[in-house]
mmCIF file of C-alpha atoms in Angstrom:
data_model
loop_
_atom_site.group_PDB
_atom_site.id
_atom_site.type_symbol
_atom_site.label_atom_id
_atom_site.label_comp_id
_atom_site.label_asym_id
_atom_site.label_seq_id
_atom_site.Cartn_x
_atom_site.Cartn_y
_atom_site.Cartn_z
ATOM 1 C CA UNK A 1118 312.453 -18.245 73.884
ATOM 2 C CA UNK A 1119 310.873 -18.875 76.826
ATOM 3 C CA UNK A 1120 311.989 -22.019 78.417
ATOM 4 C CA UNK A 1121 308.472 -22.248 80.052
ATOM 5 C CA UNK A 1122 307.185 -22.309 76.585
ATOM 6 C CA UNK A 1123 309.450 -24.680 75.265
ATOM 7 C CA UNK A 1124 308.492 -27.005 78.114
ATOM 8 C CA UNK A 1125 304.835 -26.648 77.669
ATOM 9 C CA UNK A 1126 305.106 -27.487 74.020
ATOM 10 C CA UNK A 1127 306.644 -30.631 74.469
ATOM 11 C CA UNK A 1128 304.605 -31.809 77.270
ATOM 12 C CA UNK A 1129 301.170 -30.552 74.580
ATOM 13 C CA UNK A 1130 302.347 -33.018 71.574
ATOM 14 C CA UNK A 1131 303.628 -35.618 74.116
ATOM 15 C CA UNK A 1132 307.390 -34.776 72.801
ATOM 16 C CA UNK A 1133 308.670 -36.218 75.589
ATOM 17 C CA UNK A 1134 308.717 -39.803 75.967
ATOM 18 C CA UNK A 1135 310.452 -41.899 78.264
ATOM 19 C CA UNK A 1136 312.650 -43.694 74.885
ATOM 20 C CA UNK A 1137 313.805 -39.765 74.536
ATOM 21 C CA UNK A 1138 314.277 -39.228 78.092
ATOM 22 C CA UNK A 1139 316.334 -42.436 78.655
ATOM 23 C CA UNK A 1140 318.002 -41.211 75.129
ATOM 24 C CA UNK A 1141 319.016 -38.389 76.887
ATOM 25 C CA UNK A 1142 320.342 -39.760 80.176
ATOM 26 C CA UNK A 1143 322.209 -41.414 77.587
ATOM 27 C CA UNK A 1144 323.704 -38.698 75.910
ATOM 28 C CA UNK A 1145 324.635 -36.864 79.364
ATOM 29 C CA UNK A 1146 326.102 -40.393 80.579
ATOM 30 C CA UNK A 1147 328.519 -40.566 77.668
ATOM 31 C CA UNK A 1148 329.441 -37.105 77.851
ATOM 32 C CA UNK A 1149 330.600 -37.584 81.638
ATOM 33 C CA UNK A 1150 331.985 -40.129 81.033
ATOM 34 C CA UNK A 1151 333.984 -38.960 78.064
ATOM 35 C CA UNK A 1152 332.968 -41.513 75.922
ATOM 36 C CA UNK A 1153 334.088 -40.655 72.272
ATOM 37 C CA UNK A 1154 330.802 -43.649 71.153
ATOM 38 C CA UNK A 1155 328.370 -41.680 72.465
ATOM 39 C CA UNK A 1156 325.330 -43.926 74.176
ATOM 40 C CA UNK A 1157 322.692 -42.368 72.445
ATOM 41 C CA UNK A 1158 321.410 -40.236 69.483
ATOM 42 C CA UNK A 1159 321.323 -36.065 69.165
ATOM 43 C CA UNK A 1160 318.261 -35.054 71.065
ATOM 44 C CA UNK A 1161 318.936 -32.157 69.371
ATOM 45 C CA UNK A 1162 319.476 -31.846 65.304
ATOM 46 C CA UNK A 1163 319.846 -28.595 62.782
ATOM 47 C CA UNK A 1164 318.570 -29.776 58.993
ATOM 48 C CA UNK A 1165 319.295 -26.941 56.804
ATOM 49 C CA UNK A 1166 316.748 -27.173 53.899
ATOM 50 C CA UNK A 1167 318.589 -24.897 51.721
ATOM 51 C CA UNK A 1168 321.989 -22.888 51.550
ATOM 52 C CA UNK A 1169 320.005 -20.198 49.355
ATOM 53 C CA UNK A 1170 319.664 -16.845 50.639
ATOM 54 C CA UNK A 1171 317.106 -13.670 49.011
ATOM 55 C CA UNK A 1172 319.266 -11.428 50.730
ATOM 56 C CA UNK A 1173 323.451 -10.201 50.984
ATOM 57 C CA UNK A 1174 324.256 -10.183 54.345
ATOM 58 C CA UNK A 1175 328.016 -9.207 54.889
ATOM 59 C CA UNK A 1176 328.694 -11.448 58.272
ATOM 60 C CA UNK A 1177 327.376 -14.381 56.184
ATOM 61 C CA UNK A 1178 329.293 -16.808 54.483
ATOM 62 C CA UNK A 1179 326.373 -17.408 51.943
ATOM 63 C CA UNK A 1180 325.119 -13.527 51.737
ATOM 64 C CA UNK A 1181 328.752 -12.828 51.309
ATOM 65 C CA UNK A 1182 329.582 -15.144 48.527
ATOM 66 C CA UNK A 1183 332.487 -16.797 50.756
ATOM 67 C CA UNK A 1184 330.477 -20.098 50.930
ATOM 68 C CA UNK A 1185 332.470 -22.667 49.161
ATOM 69 C CA UNK A 1186 329.827 -25.747 49.704
ATOM 70 C CA UNK A 1187 327.451 -26.950 46.792
ATOM 71 C CA UNK A 1188 324.423 -24.786 46.755
ATOM 72 C CA UNK A 1189 320.763 -26.555 47.059
ATOM 73 C CA UNK A 1190 318.077 -27.840 48.887
ATOM 74 C CA UNK A 1191 317.151 -31.133 50.306
ATOM 75 C CA UNK A 1192 314.858 -33.499 48.919
ATOM 76 C CA UNK A 1193 311.219 -33.969 50.874
ATOM 77 C CA UNK A 1194 312.127 -37.642 50.909
ATOM 78 C CA UNK A 1195 315.298 -37.531 52.143
ATOM 79 C CA UNK A 1196 314.274 -35.093 55.151
ATOM 80 C CA UNK A 1197 311.183 -37.930 56.032
ATOM 81 C CA UNK A 1198 314.320 -40.439 56.480
ATOM 82 C CA UNK A 1199 316.128 -38.123 58.811
ATOM 83 C CA UNK A 1200 312.682 -37.741 60.840
ATOM 84 C CA UNK A 1201 312.338 -41.273 60.493
ATOM 85 C CA UNK A 1202 315.364 -42.421 61.589
ATOM 86 C CA UNK A 1203 315.502 -40.075 64.075
ATOM 87 C CA UNK A 1204 311.915 -39.605 65.517
ATOM 88 C CA UNK A 1205 312.267 -41.463 68.540
ATOM 89 C CA UNK A 1206 315.284 -40.037 70.097
ATOM 90 C CA UNK A 1207 314.237 -36.254 69.139
ATOM 91 C CA UNK A 1208 313.285 -33.606 70.839
ATOM 92 C CA UNK A 1209 314.064 -30.286 69.674
ATOM 93 C CA UNK A 1210 314.769 -29.528 65.541
ATOM 94 C CA UNK A 1211 316.239 -26.135 63.666
ATOM 95 C CA UNK A 1212 315.391 -26.163 60.391
ATOM 96 C CA UNK A 1213 317.991 -23.694 59.052
ATOM 97 C CA UNK A 1214 321.373 -22.956 58.741
ATOM 98 C CA UNK A 1215 322.910 -21.067 56.081
ATOM 99 C CA UNK A 1216 319.985 -20.276 53.806
ATOM 100 C CA UNK A 1217 316.816 -18.836 54.210
ATOM 101 C CA UNK A 1218 314.010 -21.420 54.619
ATOM 102 C CA UNK A 1219 311.346 -20.632 53.312
ATOM 103 C CA UNK A 1220 312.492 -20.554 49.648
ATOM 104 C CA UNK A 1221 311.968 -24.677 49.917
ATOM 105 C CA UNK A 1222 309.217 -25.095 48.321
ATOM 106 C CA UNK A 1223 308.202 -27.915 50.819
ATOM 107 C CA UNK A 1224 309.167 -25.780 54.257
ATOM 108 C CA UNK A 1225 305.734 -26.301 55.135
ATOM 109 C CA UNK A 1226 305.044 -30.007 54.581
ATOM 110 C CA UNK A 1227 308.642 -30.526 56.308
ATOM 111 C CA UNK A 1228 307.250 -28.553 59.626
ATOM 112 C CA UNK A 1229 304.438 -30.855 59.239
ATOM 113 C CA UNK A 1230 306.038 -34.007 59.440
ATOM 114 C CA UNK A 1231 308.089 -33.547 62.023
ATOM 115 C CA UNK A 1232 305.485 -32.415 64.019
ATOM 116 C CA UNK A 1233 303.354 -34.922 63.549
ATOM 117 C CA UNK A 1234 306.135 -37.162 65.188
ATOM 118 C CA UNK A 1235 306.078 -35.038 68.428
ATOM 119 C CA UNK A 1236 308.765 -32.935 67.488
ATOM 120 C CA UNK A 1237 309.496 -29.313 68.745
ATOM 121 C CA UNK A 1238 310.537 -27.201 65.934
ATOM 122 C CA UNK A 1239 311.921 -23.653 65.730
ATOM 123 C CA UNK A 1240 312.279 -22.026 62.319
ATOM 124 C CA UNK A 1241 315.334 -18.166 62.073
ATOM 125 C CA UNK A 1242 313.935 -16.399 59.236
ATOM 126 C CA UNK A 1243 314.407 -13.558 57.578
ATOM 127 C CA UNK A 1244 310.799 -12.710 57.186
ATOM 128 C CA UNK A 1245 309.769 -11.851 53.769
ATOM 129 C CA UNK A 1246 308.009 -14.614 52.282
ATOM 130 C CA UNK A 1247 304.806 -14.152 53.951
ATOM 131 C CA UNK A 1248 302.983 -11.747 52.021
ATOM 132 C CA UNK A 1249 300.689 -14.509 50.567
ATOM 133 C CA UNK A 1250 298.271 -15.143 53.418
ATOM 134 C CA UNK A 1251 297.765 -18.658 52.155
ATOM 135 C CA UNK A 1252 301.124 -19.169 53.471
ATOM 136 C CA UNK A 1253 300.401 -17.129 56.225
ATOM 137 C CA UNK A 1254 297.644 -19.917 57.601
ATOM 138 C CA UNK A 1255 299.343 -22.647 56.215
ATOM 139 C CA UNK A 1256 302.228 -21.774 58.748
ATOM 140 C CA UNK A 1257 300.238 -21.140 62.196
ATOM 141 C CA UNK A 1258 298.673 -24.971 61.068
ATOM 142 C CA UNK A 1259 301.667 -26.350 60.871
ATOM 143 C CA UNK A 1260 301.820 -26.485 64.580
ATOM 144 C CA UNK A 1261 305.320 -24.933 64.626
ATOM 145 C CA UNK A 1262 306.619 -23.992 67.715
ATOM 146 C CA UNK A 1263 309.560 -21.143 67.828
ATOM 147 C CA UNK A 1264 309.509 -18.420 64.611
ATOM 148 C CA UNK A 1265 312.422 -16.901 65.334
ATOM 149 C CA UNK A 1266 312.345 -13.357 62.381
ATOM 150 C CA UNK A 1267 315.529 -11.494 62.332
ATOM 151 C CA UNK A 1268 315.112 -7.570 62.699
ATOM 152 C CA UNK A 1269 318.657 -6.240 62.856
ATOM 153 C CA UNK A 1270 317.159 -2.574 63.034
ATOM 154 C CA UNK A 1271 314.534 -0.183 64.038
ATOM 155 C CA UNK A 1272 313.891 1.754 60.520
ATOM 156 C CA UNK A 1273 314.512 0.960 56.504
ATOM 157 C CA UNK A 1274 318.119 2.651 57.035
ATOM 158 C CA UNK A 1275 319.202 0.610 59.431
ATOM 159 C CA UNK A 1276 317.733 -2.801 58.868
ATOM 160 C CA UNK A 1277 319.211 -2.609 54.793
ATOM 161 C CA UNK A 1278 322.712 -1.829 56.313
ATOM 162 C CA UNK A 1279 322.925 -5.846 56.976
ATOM 163 C CA UNK A 1280 319.750 -7.261 55.234
ATOM 164 C CA UNK A 1281 320.791 -5.988 52.846
ATOM 165 C CA UNK A 1282 318.230 -6.187 49.725
ATOM 166 C CA UNK A 1283 315.533 -6.331 52.469
ATOM 167 C CA UNK A 1284 312.410 -4.202 53.538
ATOM 168 C CA UNK A 1285 311.772 -3.353 57.023
ATOM 169 C CA UNK A 1286 308.161 -2.661 56.377
ATOM 170 C CA UNK A 1287 307.550 -6.010 54.407
ATOM 171 C CA UNK A 1288 308.946 -7.712 57.847
ATOM 172 C CA UNK A 1289 307.311 -5.588 60.271
ATOM 173 C CA UNK A 1290 303.942 -6.275 58.143
ATOM 174 C CA UNK A 1291 304.413 -10.171 57.706
ATOM 175 C CA UNK A 1292 304.772 -10.133 61.223
ATOM 176 C CA UNK A 1293 301.481 -8.236 62.033
ATOM 177 C CA UNK A 1294 299.833 -10.485 59.528
ATOM 178 C CA UNK A 1295 301.331 -14.010 61.320
ATOM 179 C CA UNK A 1296 300.146 -12.631 64.912
ATOM 180 C CA UNK A 1297 296.288 -11.756 63.739
ATOM 181 C CA UNK A 1298 296.070 -15.256 61.863
ATOM 182 C CA UNK A 1299 297.041 -17.015 65.188
ATOM 183 C CA UNK A 1300 294.336 -14.939 66.658
ATOM 184 C CA UNK A 1301 291.928 -16.268 64.762
ATOM 185 C CA UNK A 1302 293.036 -19.755 64.493
ATOM 186 C CA UNK A 1303 293.167 -19.014 68.412
ATOM 187 C CA UNK A 1304 296.712 -21.271 68.733
ATOM 188 C CA UNK A 1305 299.663 -19.978 71.206
ATOM 189 C CA UNK A 1306 301.885 -20.875 68.533
ATOM 190 C CA UNK A 1307 304.242 -20.046 66.623
ATOM 191 C CA UNK A 1308 305.967 -18.752 69.447
ATOM 192 C CA UNK A 1309 306.824 -15.352 67.126
ATOM 193 C CA UNK A 1310 310.447 -14.247 68.660
ATOM 194 C CA UNK A 1311 312.213 -10.938 66.838
ATOM 195 C CA UNK A 1312 315.649 -11.866 66.767
ATOM 196 C CA UNK A 1313 317.835 -8.060 67.154
ATOM 197 C CA UNK A 1314 321.493 -8.832 66.642
ATOM 198 C CA UNK A 1315 323.505 -5.774 68.174
ATOM 199 C CA UNK A 1316 326.280 -4.120 65.984
ATOM 200 C CA UNK A 1317 327.623 -0.127 66.198
ATOM 201 C CA UNK A 1318 325.270 0.931 63.679
ATOM 202 C CA UNK A 1319 321.789 -0.218 65.614
ATOM 203 C CA UNK A 1320 322.957 0.056 69.008
ATOM 204 C CA UNK A 1321 321.134 2.840 69.847
ATOM 205 C CA UNK A 1322 318.212 1.508 68.873
ATOM 206 C CA UNK A 1323 317.772 -0.839 71.031
ATOM 207 C CA UNK A 1324 314.752 1.441 72.830
ATOM 208 C CA UNK A 1325 313.482 1.396 69.819
ATOM 209 C CA UNK A 1326 313.026 -2.100 68.568
ATOM 210 C CA UNK A 1327 311.669 -3.104 72.249
ATOM 211 C CA UNK A 1328 308.860 -0.682 71.977
ATOM 212 C CA UNK A 1329 308.047 -2.009 67.644
ATOM 213 C CA UNK A 1330 308.347 -5.500 69.107
ATOM 214 C CA UNK A 1331 305.562 -4.731 71.522
ATOM 215 C CA UNK A 1332 303.619 -2.947 69.535
ATOM 216 C CA UNK A 1333 302.815 -5.314 66.571
ATOM 217 C CA UNK A 1334 302.359 -8.006 69.351
ATOM 218 C CA UNK A 1335 305.783 -10.238 69.117
ATOM 219 C CA UNK A 1336 305.925 -12.982 71.790
ATOM 220 C CA UNK A 1337 309.736 -11.987 72.256
ATOM 221 C CA UNK A 1338 312.173 -9.955 71.374
ATOM 222 C CA UNK A 1339 316.332 -11.200 71.654
ATOM 223 C CA UNK A 1340 319.168 -8.892 71.515
ATOM 224 C CA UNK A 1341 322.027 -11.139 70.452
ATOM 225 C CA UNK A 1342 325.524 -10.700 70.146
ATOM 226 C CA UNK A 1343 327.340 -10.648 66.826
ATOM 227 C CA UNK A 1344 330.000 -12.862 65.836
ATOM 228 C CA UNK A 1345 333.003 -12.781 63.681
ATOM 229 C CA UNK A 1346 334.777 -16.187 64.379
ATOM 230 C CA UNK A 1347 333.832 -18.697 61.358
ATOM 231 C CA UNK A 1348 334.603 -15.932 58.419
ATOM 232 C CA UNK A 1349 336.941 -14.873 55.985
ATOM 233 C CA UNK A 1350 338.647 -11.777 57.158
ATOM 234 C CA UNK A 1351 336.434 -11.579 59.654
ATOM 235 C CA UNK A 1352 338.131 -9.919 62.414
ATOM 236 C CA UNK A 1353 338.722 -6.774 60.210
ATOM 237 C CA UNK A 1354 335.351 -6.771 60.327
ATOM 238 C CA UNK A 1355 334.965 -6.342 64.306
ATOM 239 C CA UNK A 1356 335.879 -2.692 64.396
ATOM 240 C CA UNK A 1357 333.075 -1.898 61.370
ATOM 241 C CA UNK A 1358 330.442 -4.143 63.060
ATOM 242 C CA UNK A 1359 331.057 -4.721 66.439
ATOM 243 C CA UNK A 1360 328.950 -2.925 69.741
ATOM 244 C CA UNK A 1361 330.763 0.375 71.565
ATOM 245 C CA UNK A 1362 329.022 -1.007 74.165
ATOM 246 C CA UNK A 1363 331.278 -4.356 75.331
ATOM 247 C CA UNK A 1364 328.113 -4.997 77.758
ATOM 248 C CA UNK A 1365 326.344 -5.901 74.310
ATOM 249 C CA UNK A 1366 329.510 -7.636 72.455
ATOM 250 C CA UNK A 1367 330.837 -11.594 73.057
ATOM 251 C CA UNK A 1368 334.559 -9.745 72.831
ATOM 252 C CA UNK A 1369 336.873 -7.368 74.704
ATOM 253 C CA UNK A 1370 339.008 -4.957 73.421
ATOM 254 C CA UNK A 1371 342.745 -4.808 74.812
ATOM 255 C CA UNK A 1372 346.126 -3.549 74.177
ATOM 256 C CA UNK A 1373 346.819 -6.727 71.832
ATOM 257 C CA UNK A 1374 343.471 -6.260 69.486
ATOM 258 C CA UNK A 1375 339.952 -8.069 70.097
ATOM 259 C CA UNK A 1376 339.460 -11.171 72.386
ATOM 260 C CA UNK A 1377 337.126 -13.170 73.497
ATOM 261 C CA UNK A 1378 335.324 -12.664 76.832
ATOM 262 C CA UNK A 1379 335.859 -16.254 78.559
ATOM 263 C CA UNK A 1380 338.820 -18.668 77.597
ATOM 264 C CA UNK A 1381 338.438 -21.430 75.886
ATOM 265 C CA UNK A 1382 337.739 -24.631 77.522
ATOM 266 C CA UNK A 1383 338.442 -28.348 76.411
ATOM 267 C CA UNK A 1384 335.022 -29.295 75.851
ATOM 268 C CA UNK A 1385 331.831 -29.086 73.860
ATOM 269 C CA UNK A 1386 328.326 -30.342 74.859
ATOM 270 C CA UNK A 1387 327.542 -30.088 70.683
ATOM 271 C CA UNK A 1388 329.550 -33.029 69.828
ATOM 272 C CA UNK A 1389 327.522 -35.253 72.240
ATOM 273 C CA UNK A 1390 323.158 -33.834 72.456
ATOM 274 C CA UNK A 1391 323.594 -32.597 68.907
ATOM 275 C CA UNK A 1392 324.798 -32.547 65.142
ATOM 276 C CA UNK A 1393 324.287 -30.733 62.015
ATOM 277 C CA UNK A 1394 322.773 -32.565 58.866
ATOM 278 C CA UNK A 1395 323.374 -30.040 55.289
ATOM 279 C CA UNK A 1396 321.146 -30.240 52.487
ATOM 280 C CA UNK A 1397 322.689 -32.956 50.592
ATOM 281 C CA UNK A 1398 323.554 -34.815 53.686
ATOM 282 C CA UNK A 1399 326.646 -34.071 54.817
ATOM 283 C CA UNK A 1400 327.049 -33.869 58.695
ATOM 284 C CA UNK A 1401 329.412 -31.632 60.233
ATOM 285 C CA UNK A 1402 329.984 -30.999 64.278
ATOM 286 C CA UNK A 1403 328.041 -27.638 64.231
ATOM 287 C CA UNK A 1404 326.539 -24.409 62.755
ATOM 288 C CA UNK A 1405 330.051 -23.036 63.113
ATOM 289 C CA UNK A 1406 331.560 -25.183 59.860
ATOM 290 C CA UNK A 1407 329.514 -23.905 56.367
ATOM 291 C CA UNK A 1408 332.325 -25.095 54.014
ATOM 292 C CA UNK A 1409 332.363 -28.288 55.982
ATOM 293 C CA UNK A 1410 335.897 -28.658 56.699
ATOM 294 C CA UNK A 1411 334.976 -31.103 59.286
ATOM 295 C CA UNK A 1412 332.752 -33.397 57.556
ATOM 296 C CA UNK A 1413 332.089 -36.338 59.112
ATOM 297 C CA UNK A 1414 330.127 -38.278 56.674
ATOM 298 C CA UNK A 1415 327.067 -37.751 54.113
ATOM 299 C CA UNK A 1416 323.941 -40.260 55.783
ATOM 300 C CA UNK A 1417 322.359 -39.721 51.859
ATOM 301 C CA UNK A 1418 325.281 -41.780 50.550
ATOM 302 C CA UNK A 1419 326.228 -43.894 53.654
ATOM 303 C CA UNK A 1420 322.422 -44.771 54.087
ATOM 304 C CA UNK A 1421 321.819 -43.764 57.265
ATOM 305 C CA UNK A 1422 322.816 -41.163 60.275
ATOM 306 C CA UNK A 1423 323.442 -43.934 62.754
ATOM 307 C CA UNK A 1424 326.177 -45.255 60.406
ATOM 308 C CA UNK A 1425 327.733 -41.641 60.498
ATOM 309 C CA UNK A 1426 327.455 -40.487 64.074
ATOM 310 C CA UNK A 1427 329.728 -42.782 66.238
ATOM 311 C CA UNK A 1428 332.124 -43.591 63.008
ATOM 312 C CA UNK A 1429 335.654 -43.180 63.132
ATOM 313 C CA UNK A 1430 335.548 -39.459 62.108
ATOM 314 C CA UNK A 1431 332.809 -38.134 64.310
ATOM 315 C CA UNK A 1432 335.109 -39.843 67.439
ATOM 316 C CA UNK A 1433 338.109 -38.616 66.675
ATOM 317 C CA UNK A 1434 337.072 -35.348 66.658
ATOM 318 C CA UNK A 1435 335.891 -35.381 69.676
ATOM 319 C CA UNK A 1436 338.541 -36.942 71.185
ATOM 320 C CA UNK A 1437 340.503 -34.236 69.726
ATOM 321 C CA UNK A 1438 338.353 -31.335 71.575
ATOM 322 C CA UNK A 1439 338.641 -33.046 74.617
ATOM 323 C CA UNK A 1440 342.625 -32.776 74.437
ATOM 324 C CA UNK A 1441 343.499 -29.681 72.076
ATOM 325 C CA UNK A 1442 340.296 -27.844 70.989
ATOM 326 C CA UNK A 1443 342.344 -24.427 70.507
ATOM 327 C CA UNK A 1444 343.858 -26.845 67.492
ATOM 328 C CA UNK A 1445 341.177 -26.830 65.918
ATOM 329 C CA UNK A 1446 340.955 -23.560 63.824
ATOM 330 C CA UNK A 1447 337.140 -22.732 64.103
ATOM 331 C CA UNK A 1448 336.899 -23.876 67.397
ATOM 332 C CA UNK A 1449 339.585 -22.043 69.148
ATOM 333 C CA UNK A 1450 338.258 -18.997 68.863
ATOM 334 C CA UNK A 1451 334.531 -20.168 69.248
ATOM 335 C CA UNK A 1452 331.956 -17.956 71.559
ATOM 336 C CA UNK A 1453 329.331 -20.321 70.900
ATOM 337 C CA UNK A 1454 328.586 -20.089 74.661
ATOM 338 C CA UNK A 1455 328.626 -16.729 74.785
ATOM 339 C CA UNK A 1456 325.472 -16.474 72.170
ATOM 340 C CA UNK A 1457 323.653 -13.942 75.296
ATOM 341 C CA UNK A 1458 320.540 -13.286 74.672
ATOM 342 C CA UNK A 1459 321.121 -9.682 76.344
ATOM 343 C CA UNK A 1460 317.682 -9.370 77.518
#
């Protein structure tokens, strides 16, 4: 989304306190100094309300049933404990990971609770759960900052090739209703961001999706590159989904096959600035670890996030990334820095 909008939202909501800015400085110092034990706490956090979904997207471990992690929903009380513990440090909260967040019965309470604490909140959704106008009113009323709606096609035909089980017209209609409700409530939020993952079967629709985005009143259209690295058999799917135009890709083709565009470097900001908490309290380094291969602990079982953040497992993983990132399978081909917004 627009960076100016992020800053405006934080300032309006008094989200940038002196304590949060000081914490951010501690994180930066720890990163630059290469301290394995981080001096502050995450300024950016991803919390997974659920890893269940209504769609069957072929490159998603939830959708293609390759997910080995247990399925379920985060308990609201446990969620509040996370926010209460980290509210003095958190600047930005992403409420999703490997599931559809609006399947959670308490999702509006989750959003509202974080907003009450002055945290910038964004959610990514497939946009199918807003048929009930009461839900749309609740959504706008929560004060959520950024709503990312995945619309990977400009027609039902292309949309359903990836968002299997989805309905293009339903999503379009729901977006229109959200935009209308914002006007009714005279609210600038949520910032409605359409996300279009560019693939071989839909790259020709970019001009059309730009027009649709404008016509339905979205605040922004983001063209996102597709990734394969974290999924079993991902490389084999490249030829099916990778765009023909390499300008629209994180990868390049050569005689040896398909490679990421940039060389891997022994560094990762995420390990010092952010973390991921799954629905059951398990903590992993980032969203590239759906099966929790590098789980550092469980905050619901161990009591606090702070007890996990600088434990030996976390510190050893940071050390490993700084010395030999290629030795970690999920990191050796990481395209996290290449998640380009193409427009």
